[in-house]
Protein backbone atom coordinates (compact mmCIF):
# COMPACT_ATOMS: atom_id res chain seq x y z
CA UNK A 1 34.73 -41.36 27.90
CA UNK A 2 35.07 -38.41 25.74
CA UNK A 3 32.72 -40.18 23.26
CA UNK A 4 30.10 -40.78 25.66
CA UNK A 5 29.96 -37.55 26.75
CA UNK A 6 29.10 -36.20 23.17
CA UNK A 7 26.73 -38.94 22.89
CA UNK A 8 25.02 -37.62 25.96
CA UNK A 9 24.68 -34.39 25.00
CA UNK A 10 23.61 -35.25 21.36
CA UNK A 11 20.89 -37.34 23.07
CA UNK A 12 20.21 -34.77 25.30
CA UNK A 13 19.85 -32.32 22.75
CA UNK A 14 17.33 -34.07 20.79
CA UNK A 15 15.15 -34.77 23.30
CA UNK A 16 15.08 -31.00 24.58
CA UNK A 17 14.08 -30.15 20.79
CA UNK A 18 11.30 -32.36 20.95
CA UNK A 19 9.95 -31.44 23.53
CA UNK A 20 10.29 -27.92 22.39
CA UNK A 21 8.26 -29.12 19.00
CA UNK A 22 5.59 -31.01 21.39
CA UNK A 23 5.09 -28.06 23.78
CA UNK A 24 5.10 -25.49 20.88
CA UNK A 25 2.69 -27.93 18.75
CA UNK A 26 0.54 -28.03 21.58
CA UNK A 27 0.63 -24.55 22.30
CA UNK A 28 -0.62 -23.50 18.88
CA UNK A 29 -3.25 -26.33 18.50
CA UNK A 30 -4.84 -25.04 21.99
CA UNK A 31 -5.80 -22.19 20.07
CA UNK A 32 -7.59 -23.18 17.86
CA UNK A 33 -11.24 -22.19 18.83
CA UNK A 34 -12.99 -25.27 19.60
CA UNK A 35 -11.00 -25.53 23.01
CA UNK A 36 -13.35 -21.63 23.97
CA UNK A 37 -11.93 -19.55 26.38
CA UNK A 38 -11.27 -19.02 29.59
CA UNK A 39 -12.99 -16.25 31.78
CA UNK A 40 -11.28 -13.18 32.46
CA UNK A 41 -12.14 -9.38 33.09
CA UNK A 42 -15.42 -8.36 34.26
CA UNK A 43 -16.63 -12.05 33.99
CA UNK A 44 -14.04 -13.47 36.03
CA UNK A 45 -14.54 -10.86 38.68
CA UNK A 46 -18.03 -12.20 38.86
CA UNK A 47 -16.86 -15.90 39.31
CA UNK A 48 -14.63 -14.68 41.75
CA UNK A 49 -17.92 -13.52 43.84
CA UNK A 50 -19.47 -17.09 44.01
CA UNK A 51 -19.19 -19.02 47.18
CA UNK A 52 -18.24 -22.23 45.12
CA UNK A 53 -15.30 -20.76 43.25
CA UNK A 54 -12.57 -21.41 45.45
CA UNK A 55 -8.91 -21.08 44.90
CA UNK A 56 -8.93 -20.11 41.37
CA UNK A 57 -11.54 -22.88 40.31
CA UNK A 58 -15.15 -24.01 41.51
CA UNK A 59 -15.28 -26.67 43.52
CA UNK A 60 -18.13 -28.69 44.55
CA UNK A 61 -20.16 -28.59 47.40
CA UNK A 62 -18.00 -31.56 48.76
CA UNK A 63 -14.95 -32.35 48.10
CA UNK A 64 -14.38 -36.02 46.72
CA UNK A 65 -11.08 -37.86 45.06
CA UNK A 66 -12.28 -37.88 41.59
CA UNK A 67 -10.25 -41.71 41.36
CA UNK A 68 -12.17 -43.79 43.82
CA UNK A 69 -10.46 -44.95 46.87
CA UNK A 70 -8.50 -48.82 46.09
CA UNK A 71 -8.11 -47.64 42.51
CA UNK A 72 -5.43 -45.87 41.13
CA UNK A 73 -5.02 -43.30 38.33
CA UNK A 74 -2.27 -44.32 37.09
CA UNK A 75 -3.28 -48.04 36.29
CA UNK A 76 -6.56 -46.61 34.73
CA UNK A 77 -4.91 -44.69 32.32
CA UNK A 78 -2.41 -47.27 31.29
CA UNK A 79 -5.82 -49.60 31.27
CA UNK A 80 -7.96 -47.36 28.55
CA UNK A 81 -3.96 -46.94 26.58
CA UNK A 82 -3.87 -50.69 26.09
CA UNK A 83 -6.33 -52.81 27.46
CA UNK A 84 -9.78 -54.00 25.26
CA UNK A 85 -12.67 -54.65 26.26
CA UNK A 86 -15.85 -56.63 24.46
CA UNK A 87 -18.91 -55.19 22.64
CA UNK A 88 -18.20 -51.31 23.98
CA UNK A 89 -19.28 -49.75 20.64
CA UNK A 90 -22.40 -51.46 18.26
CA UNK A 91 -21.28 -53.55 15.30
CA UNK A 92 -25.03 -52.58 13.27
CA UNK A 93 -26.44 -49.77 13.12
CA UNK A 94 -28.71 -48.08 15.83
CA UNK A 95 -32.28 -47.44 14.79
CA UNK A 96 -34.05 -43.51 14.48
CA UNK A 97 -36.77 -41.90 13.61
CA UNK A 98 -36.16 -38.61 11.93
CA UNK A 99 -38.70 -36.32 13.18
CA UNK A 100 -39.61 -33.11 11.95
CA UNK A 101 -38.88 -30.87 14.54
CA UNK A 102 -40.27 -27.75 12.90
CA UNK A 103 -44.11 -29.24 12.25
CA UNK A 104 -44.86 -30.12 16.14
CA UNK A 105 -47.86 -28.37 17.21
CA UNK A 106 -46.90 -25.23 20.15
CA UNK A 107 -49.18 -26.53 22.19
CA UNK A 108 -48.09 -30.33 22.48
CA UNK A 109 -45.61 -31.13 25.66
CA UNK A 110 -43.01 -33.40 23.83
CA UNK A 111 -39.17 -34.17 24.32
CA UNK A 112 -37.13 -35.70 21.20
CA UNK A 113 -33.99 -37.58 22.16
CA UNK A 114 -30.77 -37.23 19.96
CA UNK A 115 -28.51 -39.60 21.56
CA UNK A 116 -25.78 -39.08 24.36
CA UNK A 117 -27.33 -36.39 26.78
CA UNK A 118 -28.83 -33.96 23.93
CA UNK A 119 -32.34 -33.69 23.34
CA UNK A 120 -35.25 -31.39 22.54
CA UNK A 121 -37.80 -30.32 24.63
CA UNK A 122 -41.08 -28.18 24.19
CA UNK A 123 -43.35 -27.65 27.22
CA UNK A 124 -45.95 -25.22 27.39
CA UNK A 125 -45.01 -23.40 24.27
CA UNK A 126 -41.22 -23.18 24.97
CA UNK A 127 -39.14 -24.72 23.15
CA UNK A 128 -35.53 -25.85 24.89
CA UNK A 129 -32.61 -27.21 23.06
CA UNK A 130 -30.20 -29.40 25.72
CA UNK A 131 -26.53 -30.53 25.37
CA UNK A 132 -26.49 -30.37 21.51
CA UNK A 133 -23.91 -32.29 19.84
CA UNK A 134 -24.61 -33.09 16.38
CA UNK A 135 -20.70 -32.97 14.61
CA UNK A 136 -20.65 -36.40 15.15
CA UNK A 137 -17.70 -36.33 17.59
CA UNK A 138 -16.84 -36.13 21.02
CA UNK A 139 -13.20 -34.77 20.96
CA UNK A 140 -11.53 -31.77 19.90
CA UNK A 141 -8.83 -34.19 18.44
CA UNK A 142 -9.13 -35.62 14.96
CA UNK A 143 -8.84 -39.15 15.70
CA UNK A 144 -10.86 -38.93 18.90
CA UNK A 145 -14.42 -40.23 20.29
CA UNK A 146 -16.99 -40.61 17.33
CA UNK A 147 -20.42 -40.93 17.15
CA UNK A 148 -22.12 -44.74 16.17
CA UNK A 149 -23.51 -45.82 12.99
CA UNK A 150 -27.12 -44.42 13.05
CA UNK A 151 -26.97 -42.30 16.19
CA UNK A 152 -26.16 -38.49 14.23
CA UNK A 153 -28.67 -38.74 11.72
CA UNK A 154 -29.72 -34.62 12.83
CA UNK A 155 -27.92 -31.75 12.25
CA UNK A 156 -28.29 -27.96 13.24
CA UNK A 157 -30.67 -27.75 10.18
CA UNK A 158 -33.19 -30.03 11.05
CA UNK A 159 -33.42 -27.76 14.50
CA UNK A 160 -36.27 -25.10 14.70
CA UNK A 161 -36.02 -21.48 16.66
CA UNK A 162 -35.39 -22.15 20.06
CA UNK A 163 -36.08 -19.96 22.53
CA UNK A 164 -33.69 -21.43 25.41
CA UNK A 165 -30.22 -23.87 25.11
CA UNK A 166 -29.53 -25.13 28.44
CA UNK A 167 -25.56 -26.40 28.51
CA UNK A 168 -25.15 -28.55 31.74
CA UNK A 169 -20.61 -28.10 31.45
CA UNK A 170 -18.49 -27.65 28.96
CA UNK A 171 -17.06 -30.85 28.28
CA UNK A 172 -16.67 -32.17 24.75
CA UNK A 173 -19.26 -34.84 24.67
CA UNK A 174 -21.65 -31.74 25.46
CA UNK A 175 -20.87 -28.21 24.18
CA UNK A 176 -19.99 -28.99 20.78
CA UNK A 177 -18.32 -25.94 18.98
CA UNK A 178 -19.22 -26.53 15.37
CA UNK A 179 -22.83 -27.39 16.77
CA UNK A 180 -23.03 -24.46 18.93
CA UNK A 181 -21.59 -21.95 16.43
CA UNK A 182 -23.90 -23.16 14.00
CA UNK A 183 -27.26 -22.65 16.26
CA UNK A 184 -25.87 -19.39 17.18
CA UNK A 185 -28.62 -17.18 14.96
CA UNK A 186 -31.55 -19.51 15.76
CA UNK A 187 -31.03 -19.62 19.59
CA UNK A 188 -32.50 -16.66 21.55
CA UNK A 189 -30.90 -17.42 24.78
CA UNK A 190 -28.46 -19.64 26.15
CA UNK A 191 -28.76 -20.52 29.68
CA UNK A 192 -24.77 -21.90 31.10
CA UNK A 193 -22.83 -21.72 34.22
CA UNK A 194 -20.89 -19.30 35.52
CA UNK A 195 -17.63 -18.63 33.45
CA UNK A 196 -19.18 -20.80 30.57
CA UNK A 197 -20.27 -17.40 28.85
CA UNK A 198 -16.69 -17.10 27.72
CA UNK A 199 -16.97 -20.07 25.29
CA UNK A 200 -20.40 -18.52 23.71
CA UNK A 201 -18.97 -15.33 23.32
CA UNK A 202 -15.40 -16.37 21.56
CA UNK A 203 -17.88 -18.50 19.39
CA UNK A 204 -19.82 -15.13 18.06
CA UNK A 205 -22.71 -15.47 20.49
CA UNK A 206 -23.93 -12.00 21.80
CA UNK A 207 -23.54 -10.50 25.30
CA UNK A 208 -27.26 -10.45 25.77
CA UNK A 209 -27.53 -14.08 24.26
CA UNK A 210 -25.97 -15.16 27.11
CA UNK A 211 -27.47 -16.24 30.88
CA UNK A 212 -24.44 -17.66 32.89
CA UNK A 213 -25.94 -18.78 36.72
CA UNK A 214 -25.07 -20.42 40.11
CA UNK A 215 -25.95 -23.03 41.95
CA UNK A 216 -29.56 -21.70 43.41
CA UNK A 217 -30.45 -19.48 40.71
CA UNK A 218 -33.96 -19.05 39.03
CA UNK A 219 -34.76 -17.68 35.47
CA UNK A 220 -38.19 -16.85 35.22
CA UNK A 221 -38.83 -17.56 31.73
CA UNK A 222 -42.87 -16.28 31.84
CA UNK A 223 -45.55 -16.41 34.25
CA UNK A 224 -45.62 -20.10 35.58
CA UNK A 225 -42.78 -21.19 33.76
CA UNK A 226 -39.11 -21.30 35.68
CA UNK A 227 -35.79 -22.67 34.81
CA UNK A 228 -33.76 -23.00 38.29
CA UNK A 229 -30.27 -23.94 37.81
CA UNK A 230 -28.98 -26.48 40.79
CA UNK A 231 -26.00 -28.14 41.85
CA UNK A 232 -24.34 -31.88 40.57
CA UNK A 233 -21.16 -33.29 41.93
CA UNK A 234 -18.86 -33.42 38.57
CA UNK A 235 -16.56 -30.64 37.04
CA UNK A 236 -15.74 -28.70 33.67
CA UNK A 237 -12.70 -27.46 31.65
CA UNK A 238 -11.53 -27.65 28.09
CA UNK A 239 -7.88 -27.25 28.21
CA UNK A 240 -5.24 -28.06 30.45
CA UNK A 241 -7.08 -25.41 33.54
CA UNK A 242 -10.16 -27.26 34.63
CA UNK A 243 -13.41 -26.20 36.32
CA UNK A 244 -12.92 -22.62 35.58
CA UNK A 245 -16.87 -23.30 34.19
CA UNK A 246 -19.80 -23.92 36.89
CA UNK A 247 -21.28 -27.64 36.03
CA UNK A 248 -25.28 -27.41 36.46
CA UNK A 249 -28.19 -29.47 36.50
CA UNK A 250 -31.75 -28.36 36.23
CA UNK A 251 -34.98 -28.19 37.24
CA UNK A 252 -38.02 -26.62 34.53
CA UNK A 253 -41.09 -25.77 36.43
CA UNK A 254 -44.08 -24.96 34.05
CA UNK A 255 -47.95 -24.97 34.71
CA UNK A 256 -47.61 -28.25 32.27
CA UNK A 257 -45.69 -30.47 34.32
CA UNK A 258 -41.60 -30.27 36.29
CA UNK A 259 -39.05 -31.71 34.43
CA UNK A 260 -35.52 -31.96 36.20
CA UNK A 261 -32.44 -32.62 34.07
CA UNK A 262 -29.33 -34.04 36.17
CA UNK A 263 -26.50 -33.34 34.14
CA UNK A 264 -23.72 -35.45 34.51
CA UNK A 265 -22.43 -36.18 38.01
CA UNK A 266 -21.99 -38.69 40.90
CA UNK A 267 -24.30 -39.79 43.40
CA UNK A 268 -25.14 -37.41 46.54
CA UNK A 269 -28.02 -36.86 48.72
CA UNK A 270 -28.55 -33.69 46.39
CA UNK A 271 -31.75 -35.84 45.31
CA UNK A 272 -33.26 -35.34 48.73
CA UNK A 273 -32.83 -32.06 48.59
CA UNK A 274 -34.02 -31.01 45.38
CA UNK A 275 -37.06 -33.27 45.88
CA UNK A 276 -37.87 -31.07 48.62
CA UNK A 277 -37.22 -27.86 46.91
CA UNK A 278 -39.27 -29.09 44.31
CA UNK A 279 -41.72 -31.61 44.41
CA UNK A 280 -43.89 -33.52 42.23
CA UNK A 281 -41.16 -34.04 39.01
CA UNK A 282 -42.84 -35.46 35.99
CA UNK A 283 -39.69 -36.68 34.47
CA UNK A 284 -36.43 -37.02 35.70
CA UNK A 285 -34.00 -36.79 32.94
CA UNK A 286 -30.81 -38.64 34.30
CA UNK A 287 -27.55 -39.32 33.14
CA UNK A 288 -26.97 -43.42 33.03
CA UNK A 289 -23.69 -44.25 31.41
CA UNK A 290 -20.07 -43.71 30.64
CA UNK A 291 -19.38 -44.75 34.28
CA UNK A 292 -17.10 -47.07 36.22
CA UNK A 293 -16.42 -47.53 39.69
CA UNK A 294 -12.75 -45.98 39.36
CA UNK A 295 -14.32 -42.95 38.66
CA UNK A 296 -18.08 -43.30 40.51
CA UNK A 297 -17.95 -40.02 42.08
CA UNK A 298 -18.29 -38.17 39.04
CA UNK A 299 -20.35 -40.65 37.25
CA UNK A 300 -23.35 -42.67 38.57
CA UNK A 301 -23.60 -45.89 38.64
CA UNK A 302 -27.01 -47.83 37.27
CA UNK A 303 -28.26 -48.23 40.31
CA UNK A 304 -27.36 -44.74 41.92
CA UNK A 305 -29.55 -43.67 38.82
CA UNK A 306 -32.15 -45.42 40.08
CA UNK A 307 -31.85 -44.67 43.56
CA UNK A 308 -31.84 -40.93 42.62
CA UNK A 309 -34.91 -41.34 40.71
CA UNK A 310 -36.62 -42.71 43.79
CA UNK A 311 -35.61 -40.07 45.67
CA UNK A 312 -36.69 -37.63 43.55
CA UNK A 313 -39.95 -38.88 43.28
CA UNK A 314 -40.59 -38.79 40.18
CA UNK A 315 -43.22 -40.40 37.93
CA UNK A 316 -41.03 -41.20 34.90
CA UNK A 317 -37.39 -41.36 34.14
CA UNK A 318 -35.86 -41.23 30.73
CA UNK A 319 -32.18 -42.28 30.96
CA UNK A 320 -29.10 -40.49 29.16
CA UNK A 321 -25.77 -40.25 28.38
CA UNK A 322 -25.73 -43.49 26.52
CA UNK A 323 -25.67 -45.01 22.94
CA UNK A 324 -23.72 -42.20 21.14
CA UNK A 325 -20.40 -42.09 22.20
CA UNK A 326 -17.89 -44.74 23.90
CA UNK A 327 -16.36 -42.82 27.03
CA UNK A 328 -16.30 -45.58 29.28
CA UNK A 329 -14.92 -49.26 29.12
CA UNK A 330 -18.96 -50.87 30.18
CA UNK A 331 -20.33 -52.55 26.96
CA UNK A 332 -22.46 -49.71 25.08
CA UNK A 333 -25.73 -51.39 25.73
CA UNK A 334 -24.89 -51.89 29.28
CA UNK A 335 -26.51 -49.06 30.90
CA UNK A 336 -30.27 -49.57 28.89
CA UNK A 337 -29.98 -53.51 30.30
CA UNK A 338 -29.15 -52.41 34.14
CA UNK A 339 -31.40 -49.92 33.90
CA UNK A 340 -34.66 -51.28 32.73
CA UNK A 341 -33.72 -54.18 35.22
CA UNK A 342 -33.19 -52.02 38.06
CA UNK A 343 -36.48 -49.99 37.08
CA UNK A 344 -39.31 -53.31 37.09
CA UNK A 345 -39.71 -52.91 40.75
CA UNK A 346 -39.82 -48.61 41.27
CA UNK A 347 -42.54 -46.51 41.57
CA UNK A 348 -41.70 -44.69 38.37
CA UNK A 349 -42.32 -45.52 34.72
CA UNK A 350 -38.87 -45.88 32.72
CA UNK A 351 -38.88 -44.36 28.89
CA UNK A 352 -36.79 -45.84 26.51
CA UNK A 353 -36.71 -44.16 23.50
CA UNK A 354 -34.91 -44.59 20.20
CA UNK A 355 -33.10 -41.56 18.60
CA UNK A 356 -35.71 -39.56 16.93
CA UNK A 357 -39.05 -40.85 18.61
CA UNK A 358 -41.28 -38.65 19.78
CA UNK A 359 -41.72 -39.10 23.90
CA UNK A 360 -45.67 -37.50 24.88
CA UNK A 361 -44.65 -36.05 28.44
CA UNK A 362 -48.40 -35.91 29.10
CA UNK A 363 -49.13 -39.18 27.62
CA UNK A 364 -49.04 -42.14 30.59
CA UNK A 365 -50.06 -44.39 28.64
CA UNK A 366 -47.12 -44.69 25.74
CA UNK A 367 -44.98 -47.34 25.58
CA UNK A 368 -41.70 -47.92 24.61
CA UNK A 369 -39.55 -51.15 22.64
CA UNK A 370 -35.91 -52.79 23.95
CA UNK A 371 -34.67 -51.37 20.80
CA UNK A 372 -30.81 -52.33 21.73
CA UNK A 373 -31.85 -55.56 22.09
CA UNK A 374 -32.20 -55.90 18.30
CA UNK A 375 -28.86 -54.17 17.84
CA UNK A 376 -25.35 -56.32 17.71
């Protein structure tokens, strides 16, 4: 018995160290800069004033299990540890056209796609960096989500000024800190939720770099040219305290044309609404992949993407989130086959890009290739 005992506490004792290593690893990794900061002082005190930061975090404007009902969290993590599934990254490598972003005329209303939910976008003379991730990564972990074959071909150099970055949350797989800190002197402004100033700044951006809004908020950029910062259904956080960041989408109003950008989140009738606030979008920039319907809430679903784009009313849609990054358990071509289905029979005209090529907003009459369907 004696024996045992001392076996026990010999047992005992080496587990308690390693968990003291793990929790004291952990501690010091999760300073490391990448993971930004949290909001505190003067900033927090302003996040504390917002009507959707409730309890110590935002919330959203209703409140949904993130795991849908009949699924459970538990299974769905054991399922992503040690289940596979077919064909969710490309075996070849995906086609792009590398661009030069610096030579586009001012005057020409263009958007450039980069893969995942980053792009480019110049309309009437502004030029507006979204979502940039361009380290080829989606993780803050060394071993974590990369990029596919073909699908980083830019980098911060091949980006010109920009006079606006517009950062829809601060998950991985969209603020990028070796991106972001790189674009720091050619960015004039960066446009962010509330509380997502905190990253920027730790990063080296300046105070008056930095435009953190709410849900409702306009930014009048010049005369006839608006950036209004709405509401999604999703969250934020970069460490182990989430949704201490407001998650945005938005709508661009210029004398050119309305472009709305929905950032990632799940279905609502938020569509109806913002149609109504503002009518007549020319594109609908949506997100359309990385979903699954033990998570739908927070991630639409092909044909919510659709639906939403209906109910926006919009004349085009160009479809995101996709063909970058493997966050989800769908094959990776998945969401460009559902989609372009789902899109035959709509009012709106679907743009399907490849990484690189140049969309002409004001151009109805371009037309776009099934490029995946050429990929393995």
């Amino acid at each position: 018995m004696k024996k045992f005992l001392t076996i026990i506490k010999t047992v005992g004792a080496v587990l308690l160290c390693l968990i003291l290593i793990v929790t004291v690893t952990v501690y010091f990794y999760m300073k490391q800069p990448q993971f930004g900061a949290l909001p505190e002082g003067e900033r927090l005190a302003s996040i504390k004033e917002s009507v959707h930061y409730k309890n110590g975090k935002f919330r959203n404007l209703e409140e949904k299990p993130v795991i849908t009902p009949g699924y459970s969290f538990i299974e769905e993590i054991w399922k992503s540890l040690v289940e596979t599934y077919p064909n969710t990254e490309p075996e070849g490598v995906l086609p792009s056209v590398k661009t030069n972003l610096k030579a586009i005329p001012s005057h020409e209303n263009i958007l450039v796609w980069f893969g995942h939910s980053s792009f480019f976008l110049q309309v009437d003379g502004i030029k507006i960096l979204v979502d940039p991730v361009f380290s080829g990564k989606a993780s803050p972990l060394p071993w974590g989500v990369k990029a596919y074959k073909g699908s980083d071909v830019y980098t911060v150099a091949d980006m010109p000024e920009i006079d606006y970055m517009l950062l829809s949350h601060d998950h991985y797989d969209h603020l990028d800190y070796e991106t972001v800190k790189a674009l720091q002197s050619k960015v004039k402004f960066v446009v962010c939720g509330l509380g997502a100033g905190a990253h920027y700044e730790k990063w080296g951006y300046k105070p008056k770099q930095i435009i953190e809004k709410d849900w409702g908020d306009k930014l009048e950029v010049k005369q006839g040219f608006a950036i209004y910062t709405e509401n999604t259904h999703h969250a934020g956080g970069r460490g182990f305290k989430d949704s201490q960041a407001l998650w945005l989408s938005f709508f661009i109003q210029s004398s050119a044309m309305n472009i709305y950008y929905s950032g990632d989140g799940g279905y609502s009738d938020r569509f109806k609404k913002i149609a109504a606030d503002h009518p007549a979008v020319d594109w609908a920039i949506m997100e359309c992949g990385q979903y699954n319907k033990a998570w739908q809430s927070v991630h639409e679903l092909p044909e919510e993407v659709a639906l939403a784009t209906a109910e926006l009313k919009a004349k085009n849609l160009l479809p995101v989130h996709h063909s970058k990054f493997t966050l989800a358990r769908h094959p990776w071509n998945e969401p460009l086959n559902r989609i372009y289905a789902l899109s035959q029979s709509k009012n709106y005209s679907l743009a399907t890009p490849i990484i690189g090529e140049v969309v002409r907003l004001d151009d109805g009459a371009q037309t776009f290739k099934q490029w995946w369907k050429n990929v393995k």
